[in-house]
Amino acid sequence: MGLQPLEFSDCYLDSPWFRERVRAHEAELEKTNKFIKELLKDGKNLIAATKNLSAAQRKFAHSLRDFKFEFIGDAETDDERYIDASLHEFSNFLKNLEEQREILALSVTETLIKPLERFRKEQLGAVKEEKKKFDKETEKNYSLLEKHLNLSAKKKELQLQEADNQVEQNRKHFYELSLEYVCKLQEIQERKKFECVEPVLSFFQGLFTFYHQGYELAKDFNHYKMALQINIQNTRNRFEGTRSEVEELMNKIRRNPQEHKRANHFTMEGYLYVQEKRPTPFGSSWVKHYCMYRKETKKFTMIPFEHRSGGKVGDEELFILTYCTKRNTDTIDRRFCFDLEASDRPGVPVTMQAFSEEDRKLWMEALDGKEASSLIFNERHDCNGVLKLFKPFFLLIGAQLDKIGFTIIKKCISAVETRGINDQGLYRVVGVSSKVQRLLSLLMDAKTCSEVDLENSVDWENIAKFIMSSLFYRSLPEPLMTYELHGEFIIPAKSGSPESRVNAVHFLVHKLPEKNKEMLEILVKHLA
């Protein structure tokens, strides 16, 4: 199996396997560069001294025999096989001339040394410069992207738009450079087949003119030489003929990368940042993964991969997707996020971040994602079935940590603490459904909230039971302690000493959003 072909469409995915194929091509060119250096060194030694000619020829023959051109694809063409075998044939000719002690003609420098040196410096050297630019742009692109994704969603819209535009421009530049680099790699892989072999062929032509006893060998060589020239010319002609087609294909893909995306069995694939929880009090980290999803089987695969750490591929993780939910910016301080839940880890969502809003839409569409709904989560955690009873009503009122929500809580807590209440199960028993709904509809309306008289015994009984039974808190879009910090609040409960628990909880409370902390303070002071 030879080198894997480099597809222009893969430049836009920039997958780990694409990077491996690029590195394989780079390694092949580096091997070619080392081979040419060695060949040039051997050729100069051959010209320099007659006494070293025999040893130099053996070494030169050895170098030719051991080197093999790697072909691209699954099978070689006849010309490629002939060109590939040519170096071995050259080595055989050298073995037959081992006893000859003639000095090579001065023309050898012009026919062998200079062309190879020129190819190595101009062509292979140009590839090295392109590689430096490509590596530098890779570092710049993903560094800028990571910095961009760390931007707070609370920044001004104009700042976010400017940042988005900058990232998009940088991404386009990165894709452009990637396309050019892949094209250059393919060009050199083809060019070396005649640029390397043709000077060697010229060297052999000159070599036989300086060996009187090589006349018969030269006649035998002539037939092989002609066939090889045809193969070289065929390869050159194909290179020149397909070069324009390759450029046309590259431009075609550049204009619409998504349309020319390579067909495979994955519904969606690409890079996502995955939130990984750490032990308290270290919070969480975001790790870049290459993710793949098949809608037919609902199999979601993700592989850690970091371009800047040498391109090492991490361990693959596969799970069956249960559901996908969009994360709004009021529940997390990052943009372009969504949650996934695996069938083997129910109730433990995995938060992921796309590179852009458009990227998130593509993922959400492929994963059959839904808009965030606090009611779904609350129904799962409602032990008394109360939310099921008031489901239509909660959808209507939409409890929030806003001015009205704070006003309701403060008025009711103040009334409880001022009047007191003599009732069993204050924090879990709900009042009459119709009365609770009527009072809540008045309280949740900014126009009628001030008109509610909590001194009225009937009104007071129902609203107090509602507030103290925590239904208001359970109908919020997100718990006071937030989904993001839920797992971290559980960890201190397993801690050994009370002091360590207090310190851990104190640290986590200060990570809560300001409105959550304010409401939590009101509730805790009341309960205390």
Short mmCIF file of C-alpha atoms in Angstrom, two decimals:
data_model
loop_
_atom_site.label_atom_id
_atom_site.label_comp_id
_atom_site.label_asym_id
_atom_site.label_seq_id
_atom_site.Cartn_x
_atom_site.Cartn_y
_atom_site.Cartn_z
CA MET A 1 0.00 0.00 0.00
CA GLY A 2 1.48 3.31 -1.07
CA LEU A 3 0.84 6.82 0.16
CA GLN A 4 -2.81 7.74 0.71
CA PRO A 5 -4.02 10.45 -1.70
CA LEU A 6 -4.62 13.95 -0.37
CA GLU A 7 -8.15 15.20 -1.15
CA PHE A 8 -8.80 18.92 -1.36
CA SER A 9 -12.11 18.47 0.44
CA ASP A 10 -10.23 17.12 3.46
CA CYS A 11 -8.61 20.54 3.91
CA TYR A 12 -11.93 21.84 5.22
CA LEU A 13 -12.41 18.98 7.68
CA ASP A 14 -8.76 18.93 8.76
CA SER A 15 -9.35 15.53 10.37
CA PRO A 16 -6.70 13.56 12.28
CA TRP A 17 -6.45 11.12 9.38
CA PHE A 18 -5.93 13.97 6.93
CA ARG A 19 -3.07 15.22 9.12
CA GLU A 20 -1.57 11.72 9.18
CA ARG A 21 -1.69 11.54 5.38
CA VAL A 22 -0.05 14.97 5.14
CA ARG A 23 2.70 13.86 7.50
CA ALA A 24 3.23 10.69 5.43
CA HIS A 25 3.70 12.82 2.30
CA GLU A 26 6.04 15.14 4.19
CA ALA A 27 8.06 12.17 5.44
CA GLU A 28 8.29 10.82 1.90
CA LEU A 29 9.59 14.16 0.61
CA GLU A 30 12.07 14.35 3.48
CA LYS A 31 13.23 10.86 2.58
CA THR A 32 13.60 12.00 -1.03
CA ASN A 33 15.56 15.04 0.12
CA LYS A 34 17.92 12.88 2.16
CA PHE A 35 18.27 10.51 -0.77
CA ILE A 36 19.19 13.34 -3.13
CA LYS A 37 21.70 14.73 -0.64
CA GLU A 38 23.30 11.33 -0.32
CA LEU A 39 23.26 10.81 -4.07
CA LEU A 40 24.89 14.19 -4.68
CA LYS A 41 27.55 13.48 -2.09
CA ASP A 42 28.29 10.15 -3.71
CA GLY A 43 28.39 11.71 -7.18
CA LYS A 44 30.89 14.38 -6.11
CA ASN A 45 33.10 11.74 -4.53
CA LEU A 46 32.94 9.85 -7.79
CA ILE A 47 34.20 12.88 -9.70
CA ALA A 48 36.74 13.96 -7.08
CA ALA A 49 39.11 11.02 -6.91
CA THR A 50 39.89 8.05 -9.09
CA LYS A 51 41.14 5.98 -6.17
CA ASN A 52 37.77 6.29 -4.47
CA LEU A 53 35.80 5.63 -7.62
CA SER A 54 35.18 1.96 -6.95
CA ALA A 55 34.00 2.55 -3.38
CA ALA A 56 31.92 5.51 -4.47
CA GLN A 57 30.28 3.49 -7.23
CA ARG A 58 29.38 0.72 -4.79
CA LYS A 59 27.85 3.22 -2.43
CA PHE A 60 26.08 4.99 -5.24
CA ALA A 61 24.77 1.69 -6.57
CA HIS A 62 23.64 0.77 -3.08
CA SER A 63 21.77 4.05 -2.71
CA LEU A 64 20.00 3.57 -6.01
CA ARG A 65 19.08 -0.01 -5.26
CA ASP A 66 17.59 0.65 -1.84
CA PHE A 67 15.55 3.71 -2.70
CA LYS A 68 11.95 3.17 -3.81
CA PHE A 69 9.46 5.72 -5.07
CA GLU A 70 6.22 5.52 -3.14
CA PHE A 71 3.18 5.70 -5.40
CA ILE A 72 -0.13 7.33 -4.52
CA GLY A 73 -3.24 5.17 -4.48
CA ASP A 74 -3.84 1.43 -4.50
CA ALA A 75 -2.01 0.45 -7.69
CA GLU A 76 0.93 1.61 -9.84
CA THR A 77 0.69 2.45 -13.50
CA ASP A 78 3.02 0.77 -15.97
CA ASP A 79 5.07 3.95 -16.24
CA GLU A 80 5.35 4.21 -12.46
CA ARG A 81 6.45 0.60 -12.18
CA TYR A 82 9.04 1.16 -14.89
CA ILE A 83 10.29 4.36 -13.27
CA ASP A 84 10.32 2.69 -9.86
CA ALA A 85 12.36 -0.22 -11.21
CA SER A 86 14.78 2.08 -13.03
CA LEU A 87 16.92 2.80 -9.97
CA HIS A 88 17.46 -0.90 -9.40
CA GLU A 89 18.49 -1.31 -13.03
CA PHE A 90 20.95 1.56 -12.72
CA SER A 91 22.49 -0.19 -9.73
CA ASN A 92 23.02 -3.34 -11.79
CA PHE A 93 24.83 -1.37 -14.48
CA LEU A 94 27.13 0.12 -11.87
CA LYS A 95 28.04 -3.30 -10.54
CA ASN A 96 29.18 -4.32 -14.02
CA LEU A 97 31.40 -1.24 -14.22
CA GLU A 98 32.92 -1.64 -10.74
CA GLU A 99 36.42 -2.48 -12.01
CA GLN A 100 36.65 0.54 -14.24
CA ARG A 101 38.80 3.39 -12.92
CA GLU A 102 38.00 6.18 -15.28
CA ILE A 103 37.23 9.70 -14.18
CA LEU A 104 33.84 11.00 -14.98
CA ALA A 105 33.62 13.76 -17.53
CA LEU A 106 33.18 17.35 -16.41
CA SER A 107 29.74 17.25 -17.94
CA VAL A 108 28.59 15.06 -15.06
CA THR A 109 28.38 18.16 -12.90
CA GLU A 110 26.02 19.78 -15.39
CA THR A 111 23.93 16.69 -16.12
CA LEU A 112 23.63 15.20 -12.64
CA ILE A 113 24.79 17.40 -9.80
CA LYS A 114 23.24 20.72 -10.74
CA PRO A 115 19.76 19.46 -11.75
CA LEU A 116 19.40 17.43 -8.55
CA GLU A 117 20.77 20.26 -6.44
CA ARG A 118 18.42 22.68 -8.16
CA PHE A 119 15.46 20.34 -7.61
CA ARG A 120 16.34 19.87 -3.97
CA LYS A 121 16.81 23.55 -3.23
CA GLU A 122 14.10 25.03 -5.41
CA GLN A 123 11.39 22.39 -5.27
CA LEU A 124 11.90 20.52 -1.99
CA GLY A 125 13.07 23.73 -0.35
CA ALA A 126 9.87 25.44 -1.47
CA VAL A 127 7.85 22.64 0.13
CA LYS A 128 9.69 23.17 3.40
CA GLU A 129 8.84 26.86 3.33
CA GLU A 130 5.21 26.01 2.57
CA LYS A 131 5.21 23.58 5.50
CA LYS A 132 6.51 26.30 7.84
CA LYS A 133 3.75 28.64 6.70
CA PHE A 134 1.16 25.87 7.02
CA ASP A 135 2.28 24.92 10.54
CA LYS A 136 2.38 28.57 11.57
CA GLU A 137 -1.10 29.20 10.17
CA THR A 138 -2.41 26.06 11.89
CA GLU A 139 -1.12 27.33 15.23
CA LYS A 140 -2.52 30.79 14.58
CA ASN A 141 -5.91 29.49 13.42
CA TYR A 142 -6.61 27.19 16.33
CA SER A 143 -5.14 29.59 18.89
CA LEU A 144 -7.37 32.37 17.60
CA LEU A 145 -10.33 30.01 17.48
CA GLU A 146 -9.78 28.86 21.05
CA LYS A 147 -9.40 32.44 22.21
CA HIS A 148 -12.53 33.35 20.27
CA LEU A 149 -14.56 30.55 21.82
CA ASN A 150 -13.51 31.71 25.26
CA LEU A 151 -15.16 35.09 24.66
CA SER A 152 -17.95 35.76 27.08
CA ALA A 153 -21.42 35.85 25.61
CA LYS A 154 -22.06 38.90 27.74
CA LYS A 155 -19.85 41.10 25.60
CA LYS A 156 -21.42 43.67 23.29
CA GLU A 157 -22.95 42.34 20.10
CA LEU A 158 -20.69 44.58 17.99
CA GLN A 159 -17.59 43.13 19.68
CA LEU A 160 -18.85 39.60 19.14
CA GLN A 161 -19.61 40.29 15.48
CA GLU A 162 -16.15 41.75 14.94
CA ALA A 163 -14.61 38.72 16.63
CA ASP A 164 -16.74 36.37 14.50
CA ASN A 165 -15.67 38.18 11.31
CA GLN A 166 -12.03 38.02 12.30
CA VAL A 167 -12.22 34.29 12.99
CA GLU A 168 -14.06 33.67 9.73
CA GLN A 169 -11.46 35.62 7.73
CA ASN A 170 -8.66 33.77 9.46
CA ARG A 171 -10.39 30.43 8.83
CA LYS A 172 -10.75 31.22 5.11
CA HIS A 173 -7.08 32.16 4.96
CA PHE A 174 -6.19 28.90 6.70
CA TYR A 175 -8.27 26.86 4.25
CA GLU A 176 -6.69 28.73 1.33
CA LEU A 177 -3.19 28.00 2.60
CA SER A 178 -4.13 24.38 3.30
CA LEU A 179 -5.38 23.91 -0.26
CA GLU A 180 -2.20 25.40 -1.71
CA TYR A 181 -0.02 23.26 0.53
CA VAL A 182 -1.81 20.05 -0.45
CA CYS A 183 -1.53 21.02 -4.11
CA LYS A 184 2.20 21.67 -3.67
CA LEU A 185 2.73 18.30 -1.97
CA GLN A 186 0.97 16.50 -4.81
CA GLU A 187 2.90 18.46 -7.40
CA ILE A 188 6.29 17.60 -5.89
CA GLN A 189 5.33 13.94 -5.48
CA GLU A 190 4.72 13.80 -9.22
CA ARG A 191 7.58 16.09 -10.23
CA LYS A 192 10.23 14.09 -8.38
CA LYS A 193 9.55 11.05 -10.54
CA PHE A 194 11.12 12.71 -13.54
CA GLU A 195 13.22 15.41 -11.85
CA CYS A 196 15.14 12.78 -9.89
CA VAL A 197 15.35 10.06 -12.50
CA GLU A 198 16.11 12.19 -15.54
CA PRO A 199 19.43 13.57 -14.20
CA VAL A 200 20.49 10.04 -13.29
CA LEU A 201 19.62 8.97 -16.79
CA SER A 202 21.76 11.79 -18.21
CA PHE A 203 24.60 10.76 -15.92
CA PHE A 204 24.53 7.28 -17.33
CA GLN A 205 24.52 8.58 -20.86
CA GLY A 206 27.70 10.52 -20.15
CA LEU A 207 29.27 7.74 -18.15
CA PHE A 208 29.38 5.26 -21.00
CA THR A 209 31.13 7.70 -23.32
CA PHE A 210 34.14 7.68 -21.00
CA TYR A 211 34.46 3.94 -20.75
CA HIS A 212 36.01 2.33 -23.77
CA GLN A 213 35.06 -1.11 -22.57
CA GLY A 214 31.55 -0.02 -21.81
CA TYR A 215 30.55 0.14 -25.44
CA GLU A 216 28.68 -3.15 -25.40
CA LEU A 217 27.00 -2.28 -22.15
CA ALA A 218 26.00 1.04 -23.62
CA LYS A 219 24.32 -0.71 -26.52
CA ASP A 220 22.38 -2.89 -24.12
CA PHE A 221 21.50 0.12 -22.08
CA ASN A 222 20.17 2.00 -25.10
CA HIS A 223 17.00 -0.09 -25.36
CA TYR A 224 16.26 0.32 -21.67
CA LYS A 225 17.07 4.01 -21.88
CA MET A 226 14.58 4.59 -24.67
CA ALA A 227 11.82 2.78 -22.84
CA LEU A 228 12.54 4.70 -19.68
CA GLN A 229 12.53 8.01 -21.54
CA ILE A 230 9.09 7.18 -22.86
CA ASN A 231 7.91 6.39 -19.35
CA ILE A 232 9.39 9.61 -18.05
CA GLN A 233 7.88 11.63 -20.86
CA ASN A 234 4.53 9.94 -20.32
CA THR A 235 4.71 10.82 -16.65
CA ARG A 236 5.71 14.38 -17.48
CA ASN A 237 2.92 14.71 -20.02
CA ARG A 238 0.36 13.39 -17.56
CA PHE A 239 1.66 15.81 -14.99
CA GLU A 240 1.33 18.76 -17.34
CA GLY A 241 -2.04 17.56 -18.62
CA THR A 242 -3.62 16.98 -15.23
CA ARG A 243 -2.15 20.02 -13.56
CA SER A 244 -4.82 22.35 -14.95
CA GLU A 245 -7.52 19.82 -14.06
CA VAL A 246 -6.23 19.63 -10.51
CA GLU A 247 -6.25 23.40 -10.20
CA GLU A 248 -9.78 23.53 -11.61
CA LEU A 249 -10.92 20.91 -9.09
CA MET A 250 -9.23 22.82 -6.29
CA ASN A 251 -11.01 26.05 -7.28
CA LYS A 252 -14.30 24.20 -7.60
CA ILE A 253 -14.03 22.82 -4.08
CA ARG A 254 -12.82 26.16 -2.78
CA ARG A 255 -16.00 27.83 -4.01
CA ASN A 256 -18.32 25.37 -2.25
CA PRO A 257 -16.56 23.00 0.18
CA GLN A 258 -19.76 21.57 1.68
CA GLU A 259 -21.19 20.59 -1.71
CA HIS A 260 -18.07 18.61 -2.59
CA LYS A 261 -17.65 17.00 0.79
CA ARG A 262 -16.46 13.42 0.46
CA ALA A 263 -19.26 10.90 0.88
CA ASN A 264 -18.97 8.58 3.88
CA HIS A 265 -21.21 6.73 6.32
CA PHE A 266 -21.25 9.55 8.89
CA THR A 267 -24.20 11.94 8.99
CA MET A 268 -22.01 14.64 10.54
CA GLU A 269 -18.37 14.92 11.55
CA GLY A 270 -16.00 17.63 12.65
CA TYR A 271 -14.33 19.22 15.66
CA LEU A 272 -16.14 20.09 18.89
CA TYR A 273 -14.93 21.26 22.26
CA VAL A 274 -16.11 18.93 25.05
CA GLN A 275 -16.49 20.13 28.63
CA GLU A 276 -14.64 17.85 31.03
CA LYS A 277 -15.46 18.17 34.73
CA ARG A 278 -12.61 18.32 37.24
CA PRO A 279 -12.62 17.66 40.99
CA THR A 280 -13.56 20.56 43.23
CA PRO A 281 -12.36 23.30 43.28
CA PHE A 282 -10.74 23.13 39.85
CA GLY A 283 -13.94 23.64 37.83
CA SER A 284 -13.89 22.25 34.30
CA SER A 285 -11.83 22.32 31.12
CA TRP A 286 -12.67 22.28 27.40
CA VAL A 287 -10.91 19.69 25.27
CA LYS A 288 -11.04 19.57 21.48
CA HIS A 289 -12.39 16.29 20.03
CA TYR A 290 -12.99 15.07 16.51
CA CYS A 291 -16.60 13.88 16.59
CA MET A 292 -18.55 11.62 14.23
CA TYR A 293 -22.24 10.73 14.27
CA ARG A 294 -24.37 8.18 12.40
CA LYS A 295 -28.06 8.96 12.53
CA GLU A 296 -29.13 5.44 11.51
CA THR A 297 -27.53 3.81 14.55
CA LYS A 298 -27.42 6.91 16.80
CA LYS A 299 -23.76 6.10 17.45
CA PHE A 300 -21.71 9.12 18.49
CA THR A 301 -17.92 8.78 18.41
CA MET A 302 -15.43 11.32 19.72
CA ILE A 303 -11.63 11.23 19.65
CA PRO A 304 -9.39 13.73 21.50
CA PHE A 305 -6.98 15.40 19.09
CA GLU A 306 -4.78 18.44 19.54
CA HIS A 307 -3.01 19.86 16.50
CA ARG A 308 -0.41 21.66 18.58
CA SER A 309 0.74 18.63 20.60
CA GLY A 310 2.24 16.69 17.72
CA GLY A 311 -1.08 15.46 16.38
CA LYS A 312 -1.37 12.48 18.72
CA VAL A 313 -4.76 10.76 18.46
CA GLY A 314 -6.39 9.97 21.82
CA ASP A 315 -8.57 7.04 22.83
CA GLU A 316 -11.86 6.72 21.00
CA GLU A 317 -15.09 7.03 23.00
CA LEU A 318 -18.38 5.76 21.57
CA PHE A 319 -21.90 6.00 22.98
CA ILE A 320 -25.51 5.76 21.84
CA LEU A 321 -27.17 9.18 21.71
CA THR A 322 -30.41 9.59 23.66
CA TYR A 323 -31.18 13.25 23.05
CA CYS A 324 -29.59 16.58 22.16
CA THR A 325 -30.56 19.92 23.68
CA LYS A 326 -29.47 23.42 22.74
CA ARG A 327 -27.80 25.44 25.51
CA ASN A 328 -28.76 29.11 25.70
CA THR A 329 -26.27 31.75 26.80
CA ASP A 330 -28.26 32.45 29.95
CA THR A 331 -27.35 28.97 31.25
CA ILE A 332 -23.66 28.91 30.31
CA ASP A 333 -20.98 31.54 29.78
CA ARG A 334 -20.03 30.26 26.33
CA ARG A 335 -21.62 30.49 22.93
CA PHE A 336 -22.52 27.76 20.43
CA CYS A 337 -23.08 25.10 23.14
CA PHE A 338 -25.41 22.10 23.28
CA ASP A 339 -25.89 19.09 25.55
CA LEU A 340 -25.85 15.40 24.63
CA GLU A 341 -27.02 12.50 26.78
CA ALA A 342 -25.80 8.93 26.35
CA SER A 343 -27.99 5.88 26.88
CA ASP A 344 -25.52 4.38 29.36
CA ARG A 345 -25.28 7.60 31.40
CA PRO A 346 -28.86 8.87 31.85
CA GLY A 347 -29.17 12.21 33.60
CA VAL A 348 -25.48 13.06 33.00
CA PRO A 349 -25.40 15.43 30.00
CA VAL A 350 -22.19 16.12 28.10
CA THR A 351 -21.79 19.78 27.13
CA MET A 352 -20.19 20.49 23.75
CA GLN A 353 -19.23 23.70 21.97
CA ALA A 354 -19.26 24.17 18.21
CA PHE A 355 -16.96 26.57 16.36
CA SER A 356 -19.76 28.90 15.26
CA GLU A 357 -23.53 29.33 15.28
CA GLU A 358 -23.73 27.90 11.76
CA ASP A 359 -21.69 24.90 12.86
CA ARG A 360 -23.99 24.38 15.84
CA LYS A 361 -27.05 24.48 13.58
CA LEU A 362 -25.54 21.77 11.39
CA TRP A 363 -24.84 19.60 14.43
CA MET A 364 -28.28 20.24 15.93
CA GLU A 365 -29.93 19.29 12.64
CA ALA A 366 -27.89 16.09 12.34
CA LEU A 367 -28.48 15.14 15.99
CA ASP A 368 -32.20 16.01 15.91
CA GLY A 369 -31.52 18.57 18.64
CA LYS A 370 -34.27 20.41 20.49
CA GLU A 371 -34.51 23.83 22.06
CA ALA A 372 -33.73 23.99 25.79
CA SER A 373 -36.75 23.26 27.99
CA SER A 374 -36.49 23.52 31.75
CA LEU A 375 -39.77 21.70 32.18
CA ILE A 376 -38.36 18.45 30.82
CA PHE A 377 -35.63 18.43 33.45
CA ASN A 378 -37.99 19.50 36.24
CA GLU A 379 -40.52 16.79 35.45
CA ARG A 380 -37.81 14.19 35.80
CA HIS A 381 -36.97 15.43 39.29
CA ASP A 382 -40.54 16.02 40.56
CA CYS A 383 -41.12 13.43 43.23
CA ASN A 384 -44.68 14.48 44.17
CA GLY A 385 -46.13 14.87 40.68
CA VAL A 386 -46.88 18.53 41.39
CA LEU A 387 -45.28 19.85 38.23
CA LYS A 388 -47.31 17.43 36.17
CA LEU A 389 -50.44 18.91 37.73
CA PHE A 390 -49.42 22.49 36.93
CA LYS A 391 -47.56 21.83 33.67
CA PRO A 392 -49.87 23.88 31.43
CA PHE A 393 -49.84 26.73 33.90
CA PHE A 394 -46.05 26.83 34.31
CA LEU A 395 -45.64 26.99 30.57
CA LEU A 396 -47.95 29.98 30.66
CA ILE A 397 -46.37 32.01 33.50
CA GLY A 398 -42.70 31.22 32.90
CA ALA A 399 -41.08 31.79 36.34
CA GLN A 400 -37.81 33.72 36.06
CA LEU A 401 -35.17 35.29 38.28
CA ASP A 402 -36.30 38.75 37.21
CA LYS A 403 -37.76 41.73 39.02
CA ILE A 404 -41.20 40.11 39.35
CA GLY A 405 -39.74 36.85 40.63
CA PHE A 406 -37.70 38.60 43.31
CA THR A 407 -40.72 40.73 44.29
CA ILE A 408 -42.93 37.65 44.76
CA ILE A 409 -40.37 35.80 46.88
CA LYS A 410 -39.55 38.83 49.05
CA LYS A 411 -43.23 39.68 49.68
CA CYS A 412 -44.18 36.12 50.59
CA ILE A 413 -41.16 35.47 52.81
CA SER A 414 -41.71 38.81 54.53
CA ALA A 415 -45.34 37.90 55.18
CA VAL A 416 -44.39 34.48 56.58
CA GLU A 417 -41.78 35.96 58.88
CA THR A 418 -44.11 38.79 59.98
CA ARG A 419 -47.34 36.81 60.56
CA GLY A 420 -46.09 33.29 60.96
CA ILE A 421 -48.12 30.30 59.80
CA ASN A 422 -49.50 27.29 61.55
CA ASP A 423 -49.60 24.55 58.95
CA GLN A 424 -48.22 21.02 58.63
CA GLY A 425 -45.88 20.28 55.73
CA LEU A 426 -45.36 23.93 54.88
CA TYR A 427 -42.53 23.23 52.44
CA ARG A 428 -44.15 20.38 50.51
CA VAL A 429 -47.96 20.64 50.73
CA VAL A 430 -49.61 22.61 47.94
CA GLY A 431 -52.81 24.59 48.30
CA VAL A 432 -55.98 24.23 46.26
CA SER A 433 -55.00 24.11 42.58
CA SER A 434 -57.54 26.62 41.27
CA LYS A 435 -56.72 29.17 43.97
CA VAL A 436 -52.98 28.77 43.50
CA GLN A 437 -53.32 29.29 39.76
CA ARG A 438 -55.52 32.36 40.23
CA LEU A 439 -53.13 33.97 42.69
CA LEU A 440 -50.06 33.16 40.62
CA SER A 441 -51.59 34.66 37.51
CA LEU A 442 -52.05 37.90 39.46
CA LEU A 443 -48.57 37.81 40.98
CA MET A 444 -46.79 37.02 37.72
CA ASP A 445 -48.45 40.01 36.02
CA ALA A 446 -46.53 43.24 36.64
CA LYS A 447 -49.80 45.23 36.42
CA THR A 448 -51.67 43.25 39.13
CA CYS A 449 -48.80 42.11 41.35
CA SER A 450 -49.08 45.12 43.66
CA GLU A 451 -52.85 44.60 44.05
CA VAL A 452 -52.54 41.16 45.67
CA ASP A 453 -53.48 41.39 49.37
CA LEU A 454 -51.49 38.86 51.35
CA GLU A 455 -53.38 39.85 54.50
CA ASN A 456 -56.44 38.06 53.12
CA SER A 457 -56.53 34.69 54.85
CA VAL A 458 -57.57 32.64 51.81
CA ASP A 459 -55.08 34.26 49.48
CA TRP A 460 -52.38 34.06 52.12
CA GLU A 461 -52.89 30.33 52.77
CA ASN A 462 -52.60 29.32 49.13
CA ILE A 463 -49.74 31.58 48.05
CA ALA A 464 -47.65 30.79 51.13
CA LYS A 465 -48.08 27.08 50.52
CA PHE A 466 -47.07 27.54 46.89
CA ILE A 467 -43.96 29.57 47.60
CA MET A 468 -42.77 27.49 50.52
CA SER A 469 -43.40 24.21 48.70
CA SER A 470 -40.59 25.32 46.31
CA LEU A 471 -42.76 25.02 43.19
CA PHE A 472 -41.68 28.47 42.15
CA TYR A 473 -38.01 27.45 42.29
CA ARG A 474 -38.66 24.15 40.55
CA SER A 475 -40.40 25.90 37.68
CA LEU A 476 -37.36 28.09 36.95
CA PRO A 477 -35.49 27.42 33.68
CA GLU A 478 -32.52 26.22 35.73
CA PRO A 479 -31.97 25.31 39.42
CA LEU A 480 -30.50 27.99 41.67
CA MET A 481 -27.29 25.98 41.94
CA THR A 482 -27.22 25.59 38.09
CA TYR A 483 -26.86 22.45 36.02
CA GLU A 484 -23.20 23.21 35.33
CA LEU A 485 -22.21 23.16 39.01
CA HIS A 486 -24.60 20.38 40.06
CA GLY A 487 -21.96 17.64 40.00
CA GLU A 488 -19.44 19.83 41.81
CA PHE A 489 -21.91 20.58 44.64
CA ILE A 490 -22.43 16.83 45.13
CA ILE A 491 -18.71 16.13 45.61
CA PRO A 492 -18.31 17.99 48.97
CA ALA A 493 -21.01 15.76 50.47
CA LYS A 494 -18.53 12.89 50.21
CA SER A 495 -15.73 14.90 51.83
CA GLY A 496 -14.33 13.74 55.15
CA SER A 497 -14.30 16.84 57.35
CA PRO A 498 -16.99 19.51 57.87
CA GLU A 499 -14.39 22.23 57.32
CA SER A 500 -13.45 20.94 53.88
CA ARG A 501 -17.15 20.73 52.97
CA VAL A 502 -17.77 24.32 54.04
CA ASN A 503 -14.74 25.58 52.11
CA ALA A 504 -15.73 23.69 48.95
CA VAL A 505 -19.35 24.92 49.09
CA HIS A 506 -18.17 28.48 49.79
CA PHE A 507 -15.94 28.35 46.71
CA LEU A 508 -18.74 26.98 44.50
CA VAL A 509 -21.34 29.49 45.71
CA HIS A 510 -19.12 32.33 44.51
CA LYS A 511 -19.06 30.76 41.04
CA LEU A 512 -22.84 31.13 40.71
CA PRO A 513 -24.32 33.91 38.56
CA GLU A 514 -25.15 37.09 40.49
CA LYS A 515 -28.95 36.65 40.33
CA ASN A 516 -28.68 33.06 41.52
CA LYS A 517 -26.50 34.11 44.45
CA GLU A 518 -28.91 36.91 45.36
CA MET A 519 -31.94 34.59 45.35
CA LEU A 520 -30.01 31.89 47.23
CA GLU A 521 -29.06 34.41 49.91
CA ILE A 522 -32.74 35.41 50.36
CA LEU A 523 -33.83 31.77 50.65
CA VAL A 524 -31.03 30.71 53.03
CA LYS A 525 -31.60 33.69 55.34
CA HIS A 526 -35.28 32.77 55.54
CA LEU A 527 -34.61 29.08 56.23
CA ALA A 528 -32.00 29.99 58.84
#
